[in-house]
Amino acid sequence: MTQASNQPGPLRHFLQLRDLNRDEIDYVLRRAALIKDKFKRYQPHMTLHDRTLAMVFEKASTRTRVSFEAGMYQLGGSVINLTTSDSQLGRSEPIEDTARVVSRMVDVIMIRTFEQTRIERFAAHSRVPVINGLTNEFHPCQILADILTYIEHRGDIAGKTVAWIGDANNMAYTWLQAAELLGFKLHVSTPKGYELEQERIGTAASVLSQFDDPRQACEGAHLVTTDVWTSMGYESENEARRKAFANWCVDADMMSRADPQALFMHCLPAHRGEEVTGEVIDGPQSVVWDEAENRMHAQKALMEFLLLGRLDQD
Ligand code: CP
Ligand code: NVA
């Protein structure tokens, strides 16, 4: 059993993408590629032997649950899964108390929850690294996987253009952080009334261009990406959003305006016929299955980095 006191350096959390600097993101992505290569060659990579990951889900998940759980077992560790309904969180135990208790027994904690302030409160009372497995505001593990996927298919993303089509949600704001950190341009097109909030754009304004017309946002893009029109927690807005987002469906015409080598990504789960056509998501430019798989490789590298720091290449 290893605890936070055995970690190298100060306690690090990953609550948003910019909790890592550019150099650290580059390191984690290189390490993810190495870990993936070993996985594909059936070579064991058990750097987190005897470590325990606790996962706390206050929202549903398929990819995040499976990728963290399989990834931690492959690293030689073990996993405990908690949800709101099967833990005392669902019976009003304060999040701070949950963090205090769980972090005395495990080595790293992944939490998927609602407001960013909730994961911040959790992290403030945790003795071990806390990883954001999605909040209303950010989804940084997904973007690590997406950048890894882009690099695998097309090389460095610096200097490229990413088009975000649809809701100004947790994915959009995390792409915005990625663009600023890694030096690429972000084109965003959202329906009126669903735009990015000016105060959350901040210094990322220099890498951001906003478009009323989603087709224009796709012009020359090297990556076109979207997400559901209604994120978890916003289901009461579903009907209004279906109407407002009707023209923000990524289709073959939008893809034809992008760079001829453009990729299509979607964090999944997807709704074919809403935010993307079946033709695009199941078409030759789509890399959504690689993107989903890369969640696991990227998160293995992330957990290793948060617990062990930088390692030699083996
Ligand atoms: N992309 C993603 O986070 O998927 P899940 O909601 O299935 O975890
Ligand atoms: N924006 C979506 C992503 C799901 C993985 C949501 O928050 O529901």
mmCIF file of C-alpha atoms and ligand atoms in Angstrom:
data_model
loop_
_atom_site.group_PDB
_atom_site.id
_atom_site.type_symbol
_atom_site.label_atom_id
_atom_site.label_comp_id
_atom_site.label_asym_id
_atom_site.label_seq_id
_atom_site.Cartn_x
_atom_site.Cartn_y
_atom_site.Cartn_z
ATOM 1 C CA MET A 1 0.000 0.000 0.000
ATOM 2 C CA THR A 2 1.480 3.276 -1.092
ATOM 3 C CA GLN A 3 0.143 6.635 -0.082
ATOM 4 C CA ALA A 4 0.567 10.207 -1.145
ATOM 5 C CA SER A 5 3.541 10.618 1.168
ATOM 6 C CA ASN A 6 5.502 8.231 -1.090
ATOM 7 C CA GLN A 7 4.943 10.310 -4.210
ATOM 8 C CA PRO A 8 7.768 12.284 -5.730
ATOM 9 C CA GLY A 9 7.343 16.037 -5.326
ATOM 10 C CA PRO A 10 4.195 17.918 -4.377
ATOM 11 C CA LEU A 11 0.698 16.509 -4.742
ATOM 12 C CA ARG A 12 -0.597 17.077 -8.293
ATOM 13 C CA HIS A 13 -4.227 16.998 -9.408
ATOM 14 C CA PHE A 14 -5.621 16.945 -12.965
ATOM 15 C CA LEU A 15 -8.822 18.941 -12.624
ATOM 16 C CA GLN A 16 -8.477 20.752 -15.939
ATOM 17 C CA LEU A 17 -6.120 20.385 -18.884
ATOM 18 C CA ARG A 18 -4.001 23.362 -17.900
ATOM 19 C CA ASP A 19 -3.065 21.669 -14.631
ATOM 20 C CA LEU A 20 -0.312 20.226 -16.843
ATOM 21 C CA ASN A 21 1.989 22.535 -18.774
ATOM 22 C CA ARG A 22 2.844 22.002 -22.421
ATOM 23 C CA ASP A 23 6.016 20.102 -21.650
ATOM 24 C CA GLU A 24 4.173 17.781 -19.262
ATOM 25 C CA ILE A 25 1.390 17.166 -21.787
ATOM 26 C CA ASP A 26 4.027 16.293 -24.398
ATOM 27 C CA TYR A 27 5.661 13.903 -21.918
ATOM 28 C CA VAL A 28 2.353 12.206 -20.996
ATOM 29 C CA LEU A 29 1.435 11.785 -24.678
ATOM 30 C CA ARG A 30 4.853 10.319 -25.533
ATOM 31 C CA ARG A 31 4.538 7.981 -22.582
ATOM 32 C CA ALA A 32 0.989 7.028 -23.677
ATOM 33 C CA ALA A 33 2.324 6.093 -27.108
ATOM 34 C CA LEU A 34 4.998 3.891 -25.516
ATOM 35 C CA ILE A 35 2.463 2.260 -23.168
ATOM 36 C CA LYS A 36 0.112 1.661 -26.109
ATOM 37 C CA ASP A 37 2.872 0.085 -28.160
ATOM 38 C CA LYS A 38 3.694 -2.317 -25.320
ATOM 39 C CA PHE A 39 -0.009 -3.124 -24.874
ATOM 40 C CA LYS A 40 -0.289 -3.983 -28.577
ATOM 41 C CA ARG A 41 2.735 -6.286 -28.268
ATOM 42 C CA TYR A 42 1.347 -8.003 -25.120
ATOM 43 C CA GLN A 43 4.296 -6.719 -23.084
ATOM 44 C CA PRO A 44 3.439 -6.168 -19.411
ATOM 45 C CA HIS A 45 3.818 -2.595 -18.147
ATOM 46 C CA MET A 46 3.065 -2.771 -14.421
ATOM 47 C CA THR A 47 4.431 0.459 -13.016
ATOM 48 C CA LEU A 48 1.524 0.898 -10.571
ATOM 49 C CA HIS A 49 1.772 -2.516 -8.964
ATOM 50 C CA ASP A 50 -0.105 -2.517 -5.619
ATOM 51 C CA ARG A 51 -1.602 0.928 -6.173
ATOM 52 C CA THR A 52 -5.348 1.469 -5.910
ATOM 53 C CA LEU A 53 -7.576 3.742 -7.973
ATOM 54 C CA ALA A 54 -10.978 4.794 -6.611
ATOM 55 C CA MET A 55 -13.511 6.001 -9.159
ATOM 56 C CA VAL A 56 -16.482 8.125 -8.122
ATOM 57 C CA PHE A 57 -19.260 8.423 -10.691
ATOM 58 C CA GLU A 58 -22.020 10.950 -10.096
ATOM 59 C CA LYS A 59 -23.009 10.684 -13.798
ATOM 60 C CA ALA A 60 -23.256 7.738 -16.201
ATOM 61 C CA SER A 61 -20.255 6.426 -18.136
ATOM 62 C CA THR A 62 -19.114 3.641 -20.436
ATOM 63 C CA ARG A 63 -15.706 4.713 -21.824
ATOM 64 C CA THR A 64 -14.383 6.486 -18.744
ATOM 65 C CA ARG A 65 -15.282 3.607 -16.459
ATOM 66 C CA VAL A 66 -13.867 0.871 -18.694
ATOM 67 C CA SER A 67 -10.743 2.762 -19.744
ATOM 68 C CA PHE A 68 -9.704 3.694 -16.201
ATOM 69 C CA GLU A 69 -10.601 0.295 -14.777
ATOM 70 C CA ALA A 70 -8.910 -1.794 -17.478
ATOM 71 C CA GLY A 71 -5.965 0.621 -17.546
ATOM 72 C CA MET A 72 -5.305 0.435 -13.811
ATOM 73 C CA TYR A 73 -5.459 -3.370 -13.792
ATOM 74 C CA GLN A 74 -3.025 -3.468 -16.716
ATOM 75 C CA LEU A 75 -0.658 -1.243 -14.725
ATOM 76 C CA GLY A 76 -0.706 -3.841 -11.941
ATOM 77 C CA GLY A 77 -3.046 -1.961 -9.620
ATOM 78 C CA SER A 78 -6.607 -2.433 -8.492
ATOM 79 C CA VAL A 79 -9.795 -0.409 -8.718
ATOM 80 C CA ILE A 80 -12.771 0.480 -6.546
ATOM 81 C CA ASN A 81 -15.865 1.878 -8.212
ATOM 82 C CA LEU A 82 -18.333 4.112 -6.366
ATOM 83 C CA THR A 83 -21.465 5.762 -7.664
ATOM 84 C CA THR A 84 -23.802 8.260 -6.071
ATOM 85 C CA SER A 85 -26.496 5.640 -5.650
ATOM 86 C CA ASP A 86 -24.341 2.961 -4.008
ATOM 87 C CA SER A 87 -22.302 5.221 -1.721
ATOM 88 C CA GLN A 88 -23.102 7.650 1.087
ATOM 89 C CA LEU A 89 -22.766 10.508 -1.406
ATOM 90 C CA GLY A 90 -26.345 9.702 -2.398
ATOM 91 C CA ARG A 91 -27.368 10.118 1.235
ATOM 92 C CA SER A 92 -25.867 13.596 1.583
ATOM 93 C CA GLU A 93 -22.423 12.819 3.009
ATOM 94 C CA PRO A 94 -20.408 15.967 2.264
ATOM 95 C CA ILE A 95 -18.019 15.655 -0.677
ATOM 96 C CA GLU A 96 -15.207 16.923 1.571
ATOM 97 C CA ASP A 97 -15.714 14.047 4.031
ATOM 98 C CA THR A 98 -15.820 11.527 1.183
ATOM 99 C CA ALA A 99 -12.510 12.905 -0.124
ATOM 100 C CA ARG A 100 -10.898 12.789 3.335
ATOM 101 C CA VAL A 101 -11.901 9.164 3.882
ATOM 102 C CA VAL A 102 -11.343 7.664 0.427
ATOM 103 C CA SER A 103 -7.971 9.385 -0.014
ATOM 104 C CA ARG A 104 -6.643 7.729 3.172
ATOM 105 C CA MET A 105 -7.162 4.303 1.609
ATOM 106 C CA VAL A 106 -6.277 4.612 -2.068
ATOM 107 C CA ASP A 107 -3.485 6.158 -4.149
ATOM 108 C CA VAL A 108 -5.385 8.068 -6.841
ATOM 109 C CA ILE A 109 -9.010 9.106 -7.336
ATOM 110 C CA MET A 110 -10.964 9.748 -10.534
ATOM 111 C CA ILE A 111 -14.233 11.609 -10.148
ATOM 112 C CA ARG A 112 -17.006 12.388 -12.641
ATOM 113 C CA THR A 113 -19.369 14.963 -11.250
ATOM 114 C CA PHE A 114 -21.375 18.126 -11.906
ATOM 115 C CA GLU A 115 -19.903 21.551 -11.102
ATOM 116 C CA GLN A 116 -16.136 22.132 -11.327
ATOM 117 C CA THR A 117 -16.354 23.632 -7.841
ATOM 118 C CA ARG A 118 -17.443 20.211 -6.579
ATOM 119 C CA ILE A 119 -14.297 18.451 -7.861
ATOM 120 C CA GLU A 120 -12.207 21.372 -6.563
ATOM 121 C CA ARG A 121 -13.725 20.899 -3.097
ATOM 122 C CA PHE A 122 -13.023 17.182 -3.344
ATOM 123 C CA ALA A 123 -9.398 17.762 -4.375
ATOM 124 C CA ALA A 124 -8.849 20.324 -1.634
ATOM 125 C CA HIS A 125 -9.563 17.597 0.938
ATOM 126 C CA SER A 126 -7.777 14.713 -0.789
ATOM 127 C CA ARG A 127 -4.372 13.377 0.229
ATOM 128 C CA VAL A 128 -3.862 11.807 -3.208
ATOM 129 C CA PRO A 129 -4.071 12.991 -6.837
ATOM 130 C CA VAL A 130 -7.581 13.662 -8.117
ATOM 131 C CA ILE A 131 -8.393 13.297 -11.824
ATOM 132 C CA ASN A 132 -11.338 14.951 -13.572
ATOM 133 C CA GLY A 133 -13.302 12.232 -15.367
ATOM 134 C CA LEU A 134 -15.745 14.925 -16.623
ATOM 135 C CA THR A 135 -17.458 17.872 -15.011
ATOM 136 C CA ASN A 136 -20.013 20.300 -16.403
ATOM 137 C CA GLU A 137 -17.091 22.605 -17.260
ATOM 138 C CA PHE A 138 -14.269 20.337 -18.513
ATOM 139 C CA HIS A 139 -13.378 16.869 -19.844
ATOM 140 C CA PRO A 140 -9.567 16.925 -19.855
ATOM 141 C CA CYS A 141 -8.931 13.148 -20.067
ATOM 142 C CA GLN A 142 -10.907 13.084 -23.309
ATOM 143 C CA ILE A 143 -8.799 15.833 -24.832
ATOM 144 C CA LEU A 144 -5.565 14.034 -23.905
ATOM 145 C CA ALA A 145 -6.901 11.037 -25.845
ATOM 146 C CA ASP A 146 -8.029 13.228 -28.748
ATOM 147 C CA ILE A 147 -4.640 14.901 -29.101
ATOM 148 C CA LEU A 148 -2.930 11.503 -28.905
ATOM 149 C CA THR A 149 -5.230 10.302 -31.684
ATOM 150 C CA TYR A 150 -4.525 13.344 -33.847
ATOM 151 C CA ILE A 151 -0.766 12.888 -33.421
ATOM 152 C CA GLU A 152 -1.007 9.189 -34.310
ATOM 153 C CA HIS A 153 -2.828 9.933 -37.549
ATOM 154 C CA ARG A 154 -1.418 13.280 -38.646
ATOM 155 C CA GLY A 155 1.559 14.255 -36.448
ATOM 156 C CA ASP A 156 1.964 17.445 -34.424
ATOM 157 C CA ILE A 157 -1.224 19.444 -33.846
ATOM 158 C CA ALA A 158 0.650 22.747 -33.277
ATOM 159 C CA GLY A 159 -0.183 25.254 -35.994
ATOM 160 C CA LYS A 160 -3.225 23.274 -37.184
ATOM 161 C CA THR A 161 -6.900 24.296 -37.102
ATOM 162 C CA VAL A 162 -9.589 22.453 -35.138
ATOM 163 C CA ALA A 163 -13.274 23.172 -35.851
ATOM 164 C CA TRP A 164 -15.699 22.725 -32.962
ATOM 165 C CA ILE A 165 -19.304 22.467 -34.177
ATOM 166 C CA GLY A 166 -22.165 22.558 -31.666
ATOM 167 C CA ASP A 167 -22.565 23.177 -27.978
ATOM 168 C CA ALA A 168 -20.194 25.361 -25.926
ATOM 169 C CA ASN A 169 -19.895 22.569 -23.401
ATOM 170 C CA ASN A 170 -17.227 20.862 -21.297
ATOM 171 C CA MET A 171 -15.511 19.505 -24.425
ATOM 172 C CA ALA A 172 -15.493 22.895 -26.175
ATOM 173 C CA TYR A 173 -13.880 24.656 -23.211
ATOM 174 C CA THR A 174 -11.284 21.909 -22.875
ATOM 175 C CA TRP A 175 -10.440 22.212 -26.592
ATOM 176 C CA LEU A 176 -10.009 25.923 -25.941
ATOM 177 C CA GLN A 177 -7.468 25.226 -23.194
ATOM 178 C CA ALA A 178 -5.710 22.733 -25.464
ATOM 179 C CA ALA A 179 -5.491 25.245 -28.311
ATOM 180 C CA GLU A 180 -3.885 27.827 -26.060
ATOM 181 C CA LEU A 181 -1.524 25.338 -24.402
ATOM 182 C CA LEU A 182 -0.438 23.491 -27.540
ATOM 183 C CA GLY A 183 -0.529 26.316 -30.074
ATOM 184 C CA PHE A 184 -3.281 25.513 -32.563
ATOM 185 C CA LYS A 185 -6.271 27.501 -33.808
ATOM 186 C CA LEU A 186 -9.812 26.769 -32.695
ATOM 187 C CA HIS A 187 -12.826 27.602 -34.877
ATOM 188 C CA VAL A 188 -16.066 27.461 -32.904
ATOM 189 C CA SER A 189 -19.598 27.612 -34.249
ATOM 190 C CA THR A 190 -22.535 27.427 -31.846
ATOM 191 C CA PRO A 191 -26.189 28.437 -32.271
ATOM 192 C CA LYS A 192 -27.228 31.816 -30.942
ATOM 193 C CA GLY A 193 -27.867 31.656 -27.218
ATOM 194 C CA TYR A 194 -25.407 28.782 -26.751
ATOM 195 C CA GLU A 195 -22.130 30.645 -27.334
ATOM 196 C CA LEU A 196 -18.921 30.407 -25.307
ATOM 197 C CA GLU A 197 -18.983 32.753 -22.317
ATOM 198 C CA GLN A 198 -16.664 35.708 -22.814
ATOM 199 C CA GLU A 199 -15.297 35.560 -19.272
ATOM 200 C CA ARG A 200 -14.316 31.921 -19.689
ATOM 201 C CA ILE A 201 -12.442 32.573 -22.945
ATOM 202 C CA GLY A 202 -9.887 34.814 -21.253
ATOM 203 C CA THR A 203 -6.414 34.761 -22.790
ATOM 204 C CA ALA A 204 -7.432 31.985 -25.209
ATOM 205 C CA ALA A 205 -9.081 34.677 -27.366
ATOM 206 C CA SER A 206 -5.863 34.833 -29.393
ATOM 207 C CA VAL A 207 -6.328 31.271 -30.711
ATOM 208 C CA LEU A 208 -10.123 31.423 -31.071
ATOM 209 C CA SER A 209 -12.324 32.414 -34.047
ATOM 210 C CA GLN A 210 -16.100 32.222 -33.726
ATOM 211 C CA PHE A 211 -18.502 31.677 -36.643
ATOM 212 C CA ASP A 212 -22.281 31.971 -36.937
ATOM 213 C CA ASP A 213 -22.216 29.516 -39.842
ATOM 214 C CA PRO A 214 -20.890 26.043 -38.968
ATOM 215 C CA ARG A 215 -19.916 25.478 -42.612
ATOM 216 C CA GLN A 216 -17.606 28.469 -42.494
ATOM 217 C CA ALA A 217 -16.055 27.194 -39.261
ATOM 218 C CA CYS A 218 -15.066 23.994 -41.098
ATOM 219 C CA GLU A 219 -13.221 25.823 -43.903
ATOM 220 C CA GLY A 220 -9.654 24.533 -44.025
ATOM 221 C CA ALA A 221 -9.891 22.723 -40.677
ATOM 222 C CA HIS A 222 -7.536 19.805 -40.059
ATOM 223 C CA LEU A 223 -9.896 18.289 -37.519
ATOM 224 C CA VAL A 224 -13.674 18.648 -37.282
ATOM 225 C CA THR A 225 -15.203 17.656 -33.978
ATOM 226 C CA THR A 226 -18.533 17.821 -32.201
ATOM 227 C CA ASP A 227 -20.462 16.398 -29.269
ATOM 228 C CA VAL A 228 -24.042 15.812 -28.151
ATOM 229 C CA TRP A 229 -26.415 18.749 -28.224
ATOM 230 C CA THR A 230 -27.505 18.057 -24.636
ATOM 231 C CA SER A 231 -24.865 17.121 -22.089
ATOM 232 C CA MET A 232 -25.532 15.100 -18.956
ATOM 233 C CA GLY A 233 -27.258 17.229 -16.349
ATOM 234 C CA TYR A 234 -29.006 19.445 -18.926
ATOM 235 C CA GLU A 235 -31.710 16.967 -20.002
ATOM 236 C CA SER A 236 -34.560 19.389 -19.177
ATOM 237 C CA GLU A 237 -33.315 21.593 -22.061
ATOM 238 C CA ASN A 238 -33.436 18.739 -24.556
ATOM 239 C CA GLU A 239 -36.415 19.889 -26.628
ATOM 240 C CA ALA A 240 -35.256 23.506 -26.916
ATOM 241 C CA ARG A 241 -31.768 22.338 -27.867
ATOM 242 C CA ARG A 242 -33.031 19.974 -30.582
ATOM 243 C CA LYS A 243 -34.603 22.967 -32.311
ATOM 244 C CA ALA A 244 -31.718 25.384 -31.752
ATOM 245 C CA PHE A 245 -29.008 22.960 -32.915
ATOM 246 C CA ALA A 246 -30.800 21.559 -35.984
ATOM 247 C CA ASN A 247 -28.283 23.176 -38.403
ATOM 248 C CA TRP A 248 -25.270 22.111 -36.338
ATOM 249 C CA CYS A 249 -25.148 18.541 -37.638
ATOM 250 C CA VAL A 250 -21.710 17.639 -39.010
ATOM 251 C CA ASP A 251 -22.417 16.265 -42.473
ATOM 252 C CA ALA A 252 -20.513 15.418 -45.658
ATOM 253 C CA ASP A 253 -20.864 19.003 -46.922
ATOM 254 C CA MET A 254 -19.156 20.379 -43.807
ATOM 255 C CA MET A 255 -16.388 17.784 -44.082
ATOM 256 C CA SER A 256 -15.882 18.687 -47.771
ATOM 257 C CA ARG A 257 -15.060 22.281 -46.748
ATOM 258 C CA ALA A 258 -12.344 21.115 -44.357
ATOM 259 C CA ASP A 259 -8.814 20.222 -45.384
ATOM 260 C CA PRO A 260 -8.826 17.137 -47.663
ATOM 261 C CA GLN A 261 -6.837 15.278 -44.969
ATOM 262 C CA ALA A 262 -9.189 16.388 -42.173
ATOM 263 C CA LEU A 263 -10.150 13.938 -39.443
ATOM 264 C CA PHE A 264 -13.493 13.703 -37.674
ATOM 265 C CA MET A 265 -13.675 13.126 -33.903
ATOM 266 C CA HIS A 266 -16.467 12.754 -31.355
ATOM 267 C CA CYS A 267 -15.930 11.890 -27.699
ATOM 268 C CA LEU A 268 -18.972 9.563 -27.806
ATOM 269 C CA PRO A 269 -21.668 8.580 -27.055
ATOM 270 C CA ALA A 270 -23.000 9.938 -30.367
ATOM 271 C CA HIS A 271 -26.491 10.504 -31.718
ATOM 272 C CA ARG A 272 -26.399 9.764 -35.433
ATOM 273 C CA GLY A 273 -28.749 12.129 -37.252
ATOM 274 C CA GLU A 274 -28.423 14.832 -34.577
ATOM 275 C CA GLU A 275 -24.919 16.302 -34.088
ATOM 276 C CA VAL A 276 -23.379 14.108 -36.819
ATOM 277 C CA THR A 277 -24.629 12.079 -39.762
ATOM 278 C CA GLY A 278 -24.031 8.348 -39.888
ATOM 279 C CA GLU A 279 -22.165 8.947 -43.148
ATOM 280 C CA VAL A 280 -19.552 11.085 -41.375
ATOM 281 C CA ILE A 281 -19.114 9.224 -38.092
ATOM 282 C CA ASP A 282 -18.973 5.863 -39.870
ATOM 283 C CA GLY A 283 -17.016 7.264 -42.824
ATOM 284 C CA PRO A 284 -13.340 7.192 -43.793
ATOM 285 C CA GLN A 285 -12.354 10.462 -42.066
ATOM 286 C CA SER A 286 -13.716 9.362 -38.704
ATOM 287 C CA VAL A 287 -11.250 8.144 -36.058
ATOM 288 C CA VAL A 288 -13.757 7.841 -33.222
ATOM 289 C CA TRP A 289 -12.881 4.240 -32.296
ATOM 290 C CA ASP A 290 -9.156 5.000 -32.042
ATOM 291 C CA GLU A 291 -10.131 8.056 -30.024
ATOM 292 C CA ALA A 292 -12.161 5.938 -27.582
ATOM 293 C CA GLU A 293 -9.390 3.344 -27.231
ATOM 294 C CA ASN A 294 -6.826 6.059 -26.628
ATOM 295 C CA ARG A 295 -8.663 7.100 -23.469
ATOM 296 C CA MET A 296 -7.132 4.061 -21.844
ATOM 297 C CA HIS A 297 -3.570 4.579 -23.044
ATOM 298 C CA ALA A 298 -3.569 8.311 -22.248
ATOM 299 C CA GLN A 299 -5.022 7.792 -18.768
ATOM 300 C CA LYS A 300 -2.499 5.045 -17.952
ATOM 301 C CA ALA A 301 0.252 7.535 -18.756
ATOM 302 C CA LEU A 302 -1.519 10.248 -16.762
ATOM 303 C CA MET A 303 -1.949 8.105 -13.636
ATOM 304 C CA GLU A 304 1.665 6.986 -13.872
ATOM 305 C CA PHE A 305 2.831 10.604 -14.168
ATOM 306 C CA LEU A 306 0.718 11.835 -11.242
ATOM 307 C CA LEU A 307 1.916 8.988 -8.999
ATOM 308 C CA LEU A 308 5.499 8.431 -10.094
ATOM 309 C CA GLY A 309 6.560 11.582 -11.946
ATOM 310 C CA ARG A 310 8.693 11.278 -15.080
ATOM 311 C CA LEU A 311 10.152 7.853 -15.774
ATOM 312 C CA ASP A 312 12.881 6.653 -18.082
ATOM 313 C CA GLN A 313 11.636 5.247 -21.362
ATOM 314 C CA ASP A 314 10.919 1.614 -20.525
HETATM 315 N N1 CP B 1 -16.420 10.074 -23.815
HETATM 316 C C1 CP B 1 -16.787 9.663 -22.585
HETATM 317 O O1 CP B 1 -16.357 10.219 -21.573
HETATM 318 O O2 CP B 1 -17.614 8.590 -22.591
HETATM 319 P P1 CP B 1 -18.377 8.004 -21.341
HETATM 320 O O3 CP B 1 -19.430 8.999 -20.944
HETATM 321 O O4 CP B 1 -18.983 6.712 -21.843
HETATM 322 O O5 CP B 1 -17.419 7.770 -20.221
HETATM 323 N N1 NVA B 2 -20.574 16.749 -23.238
HETATM 324 C C1 NVA B 2 -20.983 15.402 -22.890
HETATM 325 C C2 NVA B 2 -19.811 14.490 -22.945
HETATM 326 C C3 NVA B 2 -20.106 13.060 -22.618
HETATM 327 C C4 NVA B 2 -18.877 12.192 -22.615
HETATM 328 C C5 NVA B 2 -21.600 15.396 -21.512
HETATM 329 O O1 NVA B 2 -21.098 16.101 -20.629
HETATM 330 O O2 NVA B 2 -22.597 14.707 -21.318
#
